[in-house]
Amino acid sequence: MAMHNDNFLYIQTFFDSYAQAMEQYDTKGLAWHYMLPCTLLDDEHQTVFTEASKLEGFFNQGASFYKQYGIAHAVPTIWTKREWSDTAANVQVKWQYYDAKKKPLYACDYQYVLKLDKENDWKIVLSLSINEKQRMEAWLASRKKAKTK
């Protein structure tokens, strides 16, 4: 199915904008990238957000963690983009996180379902964390181990 416009090309720009909001700990900016209601999934949780303020609150927790552990840069690499219709797409993204000196910290994988909104902007309706918890825990354990040496 061919999209009638170039919106499919703007997915990289969308994720670059999302990464910039992450790096600035901009929880309103992060929430802007989502269409409500939206669902965030991982192996242990399924959370549906219907209010922007609650989604921002969730992102505040993540921003605090990033600040505490020195995560300063987020780089999204799109592995696959599949258009499901003229207004919906599935996107697989590998996120690489770095400290302020651009030293790699950890990487993880996500699947997203994106939908075009009324303004023709991509928005996330479903975010599925494939392995972030495991990768983050392994990174934190290696940090702890390095400090005890």
Coordinates of N, CA, C and O in Angstrom, one line a residue:
M1 N 0.8 -1.2 0.0 CA 0.0 0.0 0.0 C 0.9 1.2 0.0 O 1.7 1.4 0.9
A2 N 0.7 2.1 -1.0 CA 1.5 3.3 -1.1 C 0.8 4.4 -0.4 O -0.4 4.6 -0.6
M3 N 1.6 5.2 0.4 CA 1.0 6.3 1.1 C 0.8 7.4 0.0 O 1.7 7.6 -0.9
H4 N -0.2 8.2 0.2 CA -0.5 9.3 -0.8 C 0.4 10.5 -0.6 O 0.2 11.5 -1.4
N5 N 1.2 10.5 0.4 CA 2.0 11.7 0.7 C 3.4 11.3 1.2 O 3.6 10.1 1.2
D6 N 4.2 12.2 1.5 CA 5.5 11.9 1.9 C 5.7 11.6 3.5 O 6.8 11.6 4.0
N7 N 4.5 11.5 4.1 CA 4.6 11.4 5.6 C 5.5 10.2 6.1 O 6.1 10.3 7.2
F8 N 5.5 9.2 5.3 CA 6.3 8.0 5.7 C 7.8 8.4 5.9 O 8.5 7.9 6.7
L9 N 8.2 9.4 5.1 CA 9.6 9.8 5.1 C 9.9 10.6 6.4 O 11.1 10.8 6.8
Y10 N 8.9 11.2 7.0 CA 9.1 12.0 8.2 C 9.2 11.3 9.5 O 9.4 11.9 10.6
I11 N 9.2 10.0 9.4 CA 9.3 9.2 10.7 C 10.6 9.4 11.3 O 10.7 9.5 12.5
Q12 N 11.7 9.4 10.6 CA 13.1 9.6 11.2 C 13.1 11.0 11.9 O 13.6 11.1 13.0
T13 N 12.5 12.0 11.2 CA 12.5 13.4 11.8 C 11.7 13.3 13.1 O 12.1 13.9 14.1
F14 N 10.6 12.6 13.1 CA 9.8 12.4 14.3 C 10.6 11.8 15.5 O 10.6 12.4 16.6
F15 N 11.3 10.8 15.2 CA 12.1 10.1 16.3 C 13.3 11.0 16.7 O 13.7 11.0 17.8
D16 N 13.9 11.8 15.7 CA 14.9 12.7 16.1 C 14.4 13.8 17.1 O 15.0 14.1 18.0
S17 N 13.2 14.2 16.8 CA 12.5 15.2 17.7 C 12.2 14.6 19.0 O 12.4 15.2 20.1
Y18 N 11.8 13.3 19.0 CA 11.5 12.6 20.3 C 12.8 12.5 21.1 O 12.8 12.7 22.3
A19 N 13.9 12.2 20.4 CA 15.2 12.0 21.1 C 15.7 13.4 21.7 O 16.2 13.5 22.8
Q20 N 15.4 14.5 21.0 CA 15.8 15.8 21.5 C 15.0 16.1 22.7 O 15.6 16.7 23.7
A21 N 13.7 15.8 22.8 CA 12.9 16.0 24.0 C 13.5 15.2 25.1 O 13.5 15.7 26.3
M22 N 13.9 14.0 24.8 CA 14.5 13.1 25.9 C 15.7 13.8 26.5 O 15.9 13.8 27.7
E23 N 16.6 14.2 25.6 CA 17.9 14.8 26.0 C 17.7 16.1 26.8 O 18.5 16.5 27.6
Q24 N 16.6 16.8 26.5 CA 16.3 18.1 27.2 C 15.4 17.8 28.5 O 15.0 18.8 29.1
Y25 N 15.2 16.5 28.8 CA 14.3 16.1 29.9 C 13.0 16.9 29.8 O 12.4 17.3 30.8
D26 N 12.5 17.1 28.6 CA 11.3 17.8 28.3 C 10.1 16.9 28.3 O 9.7 16.3 27.2
T27 N 9.4 16.8 29.4 CA 8.3 15.8 29.5 C 7.1 16.2 28.7 O 6.4 15.4 28.2
K28 N 6.8 17.5 28.6 CA 5.7 18.0 27.8 C 6.0 17.7 26.3 O 5.2 17.2 25.6
G29 N 7.3 17.9 25.9 CA 7.7 17.6 24.6 C 7.6 16.1 24.3 O 7.2 15.7 23.2
L30 N 7.9 15.2 25.2 CA 7.8 13.8 25.0 C 6.3 13.4 24.9 O 6.0 12.7 24.0
A31 N 5.5 14.0 25.7 CA 4.1 13.7 25.7 C 3.4 14.1 24.4 O 2.5 13.5 23.9
W32 N 4.0 15.2 23.8 CA 3.4 15.7 22.5 C 3.6 14.7 21.4 O 2.8 14.6 20.5
H33 N 4.5 13.8 21.5 CA 4.8 12.7 20.5 C 3.8 11.6 20.6 O 3.8 10.7 19.8
Y34 N 2.8 11.6 21.5 CA 1.9 10.6 21.7 C 0.4 11.1 21.4 O 0.1 12.2 21.6
M35 N -0.4 10.1 20.9 CA -1.8 10.4 20.6 C -2.5 9.7 21.8 O -2.3 8.5 22.1
L36 N -3.4 10.4 22.4 CA -4.2 9.9 23.5 C -5.5 9.4 23.0 O -6.1 10.0 22.2
P37 N -6.0 8.2 23.5 CA -5.2 7.4 24.5 C -4.1 6.6 23.8 O -4.1 6.4 22.6
C38 N -3.1 6.3 24.6 CA -2.0 5.5 24.1 C -1.6 4.4 25.1 O -2.0 4.5 26.2
T39 N -0.9 3.4 24.6 CA -0.6 2.3 25.5 C 1.0 2.1 25.5 O 1.6 2.1 24.4
L40 N 1.5 1.9 26.7 CA 2.9 1.6 26.8 C 3.0 0.2 27.4 O 2.4 -0.1 28.4
L41 N 3.7 -0.7 26.7 CA 3.8 -2.1 27.1 C 5.3 -2.5 27.3 O 6.2 -2.0 26.6
D42 N 5.5 -3.4 28.2 CA 6.7 -4.2 28.3 C 6.3 -5.6 28.8 O 5.1 -5.9 28.9
D43 N 7.3 -6.4 29.2 CA 7.0 -7.8 29.6 C 6.1 -7.9 30.8 O 5.4 -8.8 31.0
E44 N 6.2 -6.8 31.7 CA 5.5 -6.9 33.0 C 4.3 -6.0 33.1 O 3.5 -6.1 34.0
H45 N 4.2 -4.9 32.2 CA 3.2 -3.9 32.4 C 2.5 -3.6 31.1 O 3.1 -3.7 30.0
Q46 N 1.3 -3.2 31.3 CA 0.5 -2.6 30.2 C -0.2 -1.4 30.8 O -1.0 -1.5 31.7
T47 N 0.2 -0.2 30.3 CA -0.3 1.0 30.9 C -1.0 1.8 29.8 O -0.4 2.1 28.8
V48 N -2.3 2.2 30.0 CA -3.0 3.0 29.0 C -3.1 4.4 29.6 O -3.5 4.6 30.8
F49 N -2.7 5.4 28.8 CA -2.7 6.8 29.3 C -3.9 7.5 28.5 O -3.9 7.4 27.3
T50 N -4.7 8.1 29.2 CA -5.8 8.9 28.6 C -5.7 10.4 28.8 O -6.4 11.2 28.2
E51 N -4.8 10.8 29.7 CA -4.5 12.2 30.1 C -3.1 12.5 29.9 O -2.2 11.8 30.3
A52 N -2.8 13.7 29.2 CA -1.5 14.1 29.0 C -0.7 14.3 30.3 O 0.5 14.0 30.4
S53 N -1.4 14.8 31.3 CA -0.7 15.1 32.6 C -0.2 13.8 33.2 O 0.9 13.8 33.8
K54 N -0.9 12.7 33.1 CA -0.5 11.4 33.7 C 0.7 10.9 32.9 O 1.7 10.3 33.4
L55 N 0.7 11.1 31.5 CA 1.8 10.7 30.7 C 3.0 11.5 31.0 O 4.1 10.9 31.1
E56 N 2.9 12.8 31.2 CA 4.0 13.6 31.6 C 4.6 13.2 32.9 O 5.8 13.2 33.1
G57 N 3.7 12.8 33.9 CA 4.2 12.3 35.2 C 5.0 11.1 35.0 O 6.0 10.9 35.7
F58 N 4.6 10.2 34.1 CA 5.3 9.0 33.8 C 6.7 9.3 33.3 O 7.7 8.8 33.7
F59 N 6.7 10.3 32.3 CA 8.0 10.7 31.8 C 8.9 11.4 32.8 O 10.1 11.4 32.7
N60 N 8.3 12.1 33.7 CA 9.1 12.7 34.8 C 9.9 11.7 35.6 O 11.1 12.0 35.9
Q61 N 9.4 10.5 35.8 CA 10.1 9.5 36.5 C 11.3 9.1 35.6 O 12.4 8.9 36.1
G62 N 11.1 8.9 34.3 CA 12.2 8.5 33.4 C 13.3 9.6 33.4 O 14.5 9.4 33.4
A63 N 12.8 10.9 33.3 CA 13.8 12.0 33.2 C 14.6 12.1 34.5 O 15.8 12.3 34.4
S64 N 14.0 11.8 35.7 CA 14.8 11.8 36.9 C 15.8 10.7 36.9 O 17.0 10.9 37.3
F65 N 15.5 9.5 36.4 CA 16.4 8.4 36.3 C 17.6 8.8 35.3 O 18.7 8.6 35.6
Y66 N 17.2 9.4 34.2 CA 18.3 9.8 33.2 C 19.2 10.8 33.8 O 20.4 10.7 33.7
K67 N 18.7 11.8 34.5 CA 19.5 12.8 35.2 C 20.4 12.1 36.2 O 21.6 12.4 36.3
Q68 N 19.8 11.3 37.1 CA 20.6 10.6 38.1 C 21.7 9.8 37.6 O 22.8 9.8 38.2
Y69 N 21.6 9.1 36.5 CA 22.6 8.2 36.0 C 23.4 8.8 34.8 O 24.2 8.1 34.2
G70 N 23.2 10.1 34.6 CA 24.1 10.8 33.6 C 23.8 10.4 32.1 O 24.7 10.5 31.3
I71 N 22.5 10.0 31.9 CA 22.2 9.7 30.5 C 21.9 11.1 29.8 O 20.9 11.8 30.2
A72 N 22.7 11.5 28.9 CA 22.6 12.8 28.3 C 22.2 12.8 26.8 O 21.7 13.8 26.3
H73 N 22.4 11.7 26.1 CA 22.1 11.7 24.7 C 21.4 10.4 24.4 O 21.7 9.3 24.9
A74 N 20.4 10.5 23.5 CA 19.6 9.3 23.0 C 19.6 9.4 21.5 O 19.3 10.4 20.9
V75 N 20.1 8.3 20.9 CA 20.1 8.2 19.4 C 19.2 7.1 18.9 O 19.5 5.9 19.2
P76 N 18.2 7.5 18.1 CA 17.3 6.4 17.6 C 17.8 6.0 16.2 O 18.1 6.8 15.3
T77 N 17.9 4.7 16.0 CA 18.2 4.1 14.7 C 16.9 3.3 14.3 O 16.6 2.3 15.0
I78 N 16.3 3.7 13.2 CA 15.2 3.0 12.7 C 15.6 1.7 11.9 O 16.4 1.8 11.0
W79 N 15.1 0.5 12.4 CA 15.5 -0.7 11.7 C 14.5 -1.1 10.7 O 14.9 -1.5 9.6
T80 N 13.2 -0.9 11.0 CA 12.2 -1.2 10.0 C 11.1 -0.2 10.1 O 10.8 0.3 11.2
K81 N 10.5 0.1 9.0 CA 9.2 0.9 8.9 C 8.3 0.1 8.0 O 8.6 -0.2 6.9
R82 N 7.1 -0.2 8.5 CA 6.1 -0.8 7.7 C 4.8 0.0 7.7 O 4.3 0.3 8.8
E83 N 4.4 0.4 6.6 CA 3.1 1.2 6.5 C 2.0 0.2 6.5 O 2.0 -0.8 5.8
W84 N 1.1 0.4 7.4 CA -0.1 -0.5 7.5 C -1.2 0.1 6.8 O -2.1 -0.7 6.3
S85 N -1.3 1.4 6.6 CA -2.3 2.1 5.9 C -1.8 3.4 5.5 O -0.6 3.7 5.8
D86 N -2.6 4.3 5.0 CA -2.2 5.7 4.7 C -1.9 6.5 5.9 O -1.2 7.5 5.8
T87 N -2.4 6.0 7.0 CA -2.2 6.8 8.3 C -1.6 6.1 9.4 O -1.6 6.6 10.6
A88 N -1.2 4.8 9.2 CA -0.7 4.0 10.3 C 0.6 3.3 9.9 O 0.7 2.9 8.7
A89 N 1.6 3.2 10.8 CA 2.8 2.5 10.5 C 3.3 1.8 11.8 O 3.1 2.2 12.9
N90 N 4.1 0.8 11.5 CA 4.8 0.1 12.6 C 6.3 0.3 12.4 O 6.8 0.2 11.3
V91 N 7.0 0.8 13.5 CA 8.4 1.2 13.4 C 9.2 0.5 14.5 O 8.8 0.5 15.6
Q92 N 10.3 -0.2 14.1 CA 11.2 -0.8 15.0 C 12.4 0.1 15.2 O 13.0 0.5 14.2
V93 N 12.7 0.5 16.4 CA 13.8 1.5 16.7 C 14.7 0.9 17.7 O 14.3 0.3 18.7
K94 N 16.0 1.0 17.4 CA 17.1 0.7 18.4 C 17.5 2.0 19.0 O 17.9 3.0 18.3
W95 N 17.4 2.2 20.3 CA 17.9 3.4 21.0 C 19.2 3.1 21.6 O 19.5 2.1 22.2
Q96 N 20.2 4.0 21.4 CA 21.5 4.0 22.0 C 21.6 5.2 22.9 O 21.3 6.3 22.5
Y97 N 21.9 4.9 24.2 CA 22.0 6.0 25.2 C 23.5 6.3 25.5 O 24.3 5.3 25.6
Y98 N 23.8 7.6 25.7 CA 25.2 8.0 25.9 C 25.3 9.0 27.1 O 24.3 9.6 27.4
D99 N 26.5 9.1 27.7 CA 26.6 10.1 28.7 C 27.0 11.4 28.0 O 27.1 11.5 26.8
A100 N 27.3 12.4 28.8 CA 27.6 13.8 28.3 C 28.9 13.8 27.4 O 29.0 14.6 26.6
K101 N 29.8 12.8 27.7 CA 31.0 12.8 26.8 C 30.8 11.8 25.6 O 31.8 11.4 25.0
K102 N 29.6 11.4 25.4 CA 29.2 10.5 24.2 C 29.8 9.1 24.4 O 30.0 8.4 23.4
K103 N 30.0 8.7 25.7 CA 30.4 7.3 25.9 C 29.1 6.5 25.9 O 28.1 6.8 26.6
P104 N 29.1 5.4 25.2 CA 27.9 4.5 25.1 C 27.6 3.9 26.5 O 28.5 3.5 27.2
L105 N 26.4 4.0 26.9 CA 25.9 3.4 28.2 C 25.2 2.1 28.0 O 25.6 1.1 28.5
Y106 N 24.1 2.1 27.2 CA 23.4 0.9 26.9 C 22.5 1.2 25.7 O 22.2 2.3 25.3
A107 N 22.0 0.1 25.1 CA 21.1 0.2 23.9 C 20.0 -0.7 24.2 O 20.1 -1.7 24.9
C108 N 18.8 -0.4 23.6 CA 17.6 -1.3 23.7 C 16.7 -1.1 22.5 O 17.0 -0.2 21.7
D109 N 15.8 -2.0 22.4 CA 14.9 -2.0 21.2 C 13.5 -1.8 21.6 O 13.0 -2.2 22.6
Y110 N 12.8 -1.1 20.7 CA 11.4 -0.8 20.9 C 10.6 -1.0 19.5 O 11.2 -0.9 18.5
Q111 N 9.4 -1.3 19.7 CA 8.4 -1.3 18.5 C 7.4 -0.3 18.8 O 6.9 -0.1 20.0
Y112 N 7.1 0.5 17.8 CA 6.1 1.5 17.9 C 5.0 1.4 16.8 O 5.3 1.0 15.7
V113 N 3.8 1.7 17.2 CA 2.7 1.9 16.2 C 2.4 3.4 16.2 O 2.2 4.0 17.2
L114 N 2.6 4.0 15.0 CA 2.4 5.4 14.8 C 1.1 5.6 14.0 O 0.8 4.8 13.1
K115 N 0.5 6.8 14.3 CA -0.7 7.1 13.5 C -0.6 8.6 13.2 O -0.1 9.4 14.0
L116 N -1.1 9.0 12.0 CA -1.1 10.4 11.7 C -2.3 11.1 12.4 O -3.4 10.5 12.4
D117 N -2.1 12.3 13.0 CA -3.2 13.0 13.7 C -3.8 13.9 12.7 O -3.5 13.9 11.5
K118 N -4.8 14.7 13.2 CA -5.5 15.6 12.3 C -4.6 16.7 11.6 O -4.9 17.2 10.6
E119 N -3.5 17.0 12.3 CA -2.6 18.0 11.7 C -1.5 17.3 10.8 O -0.6 17.9 10.3
N120 N -1.7 16.0 10.5 CA -0.8 15.2 9.7 C 0.6 15.1 10.3 O 1.6 15.0 9.7
D121 N 0.6 15.0 11.7 CA 1.8 14.7 12.4 C 1.8 13.3 12.9 O 0.7 12.8 13.4
W122 N 2.9 12.6 12.9 CA 3.0 11.3 13.4 C 2.9 11.4 14.9 O 3.4 12.2 15.6
K123 N 2.2 10.4 15.5 CA 2.0 10.3 17.0 C 2.1 8.8 17.3 O 1.7 7.9 16.6
I124 N 2.6 8.5 18.5 CA 2.7 7.1 19.0 C 1.4 6.8 19.6 O 0.9 7.5 20.5
V125 N 0.8 5.6 19.2 CA -0.4 5.1 19.9 C 0.0 3.9 20.7 O -0.7 3.5 21.6
L126 N 1.1 3.2 20.4 CA 1.5 2.0 21.1 C 3.0 2.0 21.1 O 3.7 2.2 20.1
S127 N 3.6 1.9 22.3 CA 5.0 1.8 22.5 C 5.3 0.5 23.2 O 4.8 0.3 24.3
L128 N 6.1 -0.4 22.6 CA 6.4 -1.7 23.2 C 7.9 -1.8 23.4 O 8.7 -1.8 22.5
S129 N 8.3 -1.8 24.7 CA 9.7 -2.0 25.1 C 10.0 -3.5 25.0 O 9.5 -4.3 25.6
I130 N 11.0 -3.8 24.1 CA 11.4 -5.2 23.9 C 12.3 -5.7 25.0 O 12.1 -6.8 25.5
N131 N 13.3 -4.9 25.3 CA 14.4 -5.3 26.2 C 15.0 -4.2 27.1 O 16.1 -4.4 27.6
E132 N 14.3 -3.1 27.2 CA 15.0 -2.0 27.9 C 15.2 -2.3 29.4 O 16.3 -2.0 29.9
K133 N 14.3 -2.9 30.0 CA 14.5 -3.2 31.5 C 15.7 -4.1 31.7 O 16.6 -3.8 32.5
Q134 N 15.8 -5.2 30.8 CA 16.9 -6.1 31.0 C 18.3 -5.4 30.6 O 19.3 -5.6 31.3
R135 N 18.3 -4.6 29.6 CA 19.5 -3.9 29.2 C 19.9 -2.9 30.2 O 21.1 -2.7 30.5
M136 N 19.0 -2.2 30.7 CA 19.2 -1.1 31.7 C 19.8 -1.8 33.0 O 20.7 -1.3 33.6
E137 N 19.1 -2.9 33.4 CA 19.6 -3.6 34.7 C 21.0 -4.1 34.5 O 21.8 -4.1 35.4
A138 N 21.3 -4.7 33.3 CA 22.7 -5.2 33.1 C 23.7 -4.0 33.1 O 24.8 -4.2 33.7
W139 N 23.3 -2.9 32.5 CA 24.2 -1.7 32.5 C 24.4 -1.2 34.0 O 25.6 -1.0 34.4
L140 N 23.3 -1.1 34.8 CA 23.5 -0.7 36.1 C 24.3 -1.7 37.0 O 25.1 -1.2 37.8
A141 N 24.1 -3.0 36.7 CA 24.9 -4.0 37.4 C 26.4 -3.8 37.1 O 27.3 -4.0 37.9
S142 N 26.7 -3.6 35.8 CA 28.1 -3.5 35.4 C 28.7 -2.2 36.0 O 29.9 -2.2 36.3
R143 N 27.9 -1.1 36.1 CA 28.4 0.1 36.7 C 28.8 -0.1 38.2 O 29.8 0.3 38.7
K144 N 27.9 -0.8 38.9 CA 28.1 -1.1 40.3 C 29.3 -2.0 40.5 O 30.1 -1.7 41.4
K145 N 29.5 -3.0 39.6 CA 30.6 -3.9 39.6 C 31.9 -3.1 39.4 O 32.9 -3.3 40.1
A146 N 31.9 -2.2 38.5 CA 33.1 -1.4 38.1 C 33.5 -0.5 39.3 O 34.7 -0.2 39.6
K147 N 32.5 0.0 40.1 CA 32.7 0.9 41.2 C 33.3 0.1 42.4 O 34.0 0.7 43.2
T148 N 33.0 -1.2 42.5 CA 33.5 -2.0 43.6 C 34.9 -2.5 43.4 O 35.5 -3.1 44.2
K149 N 35.4 -2.4 42.2 CA 36.8 -2.9 41.8 C 37.8 -1.9 42.4 O 37.7 -0.8 42.5

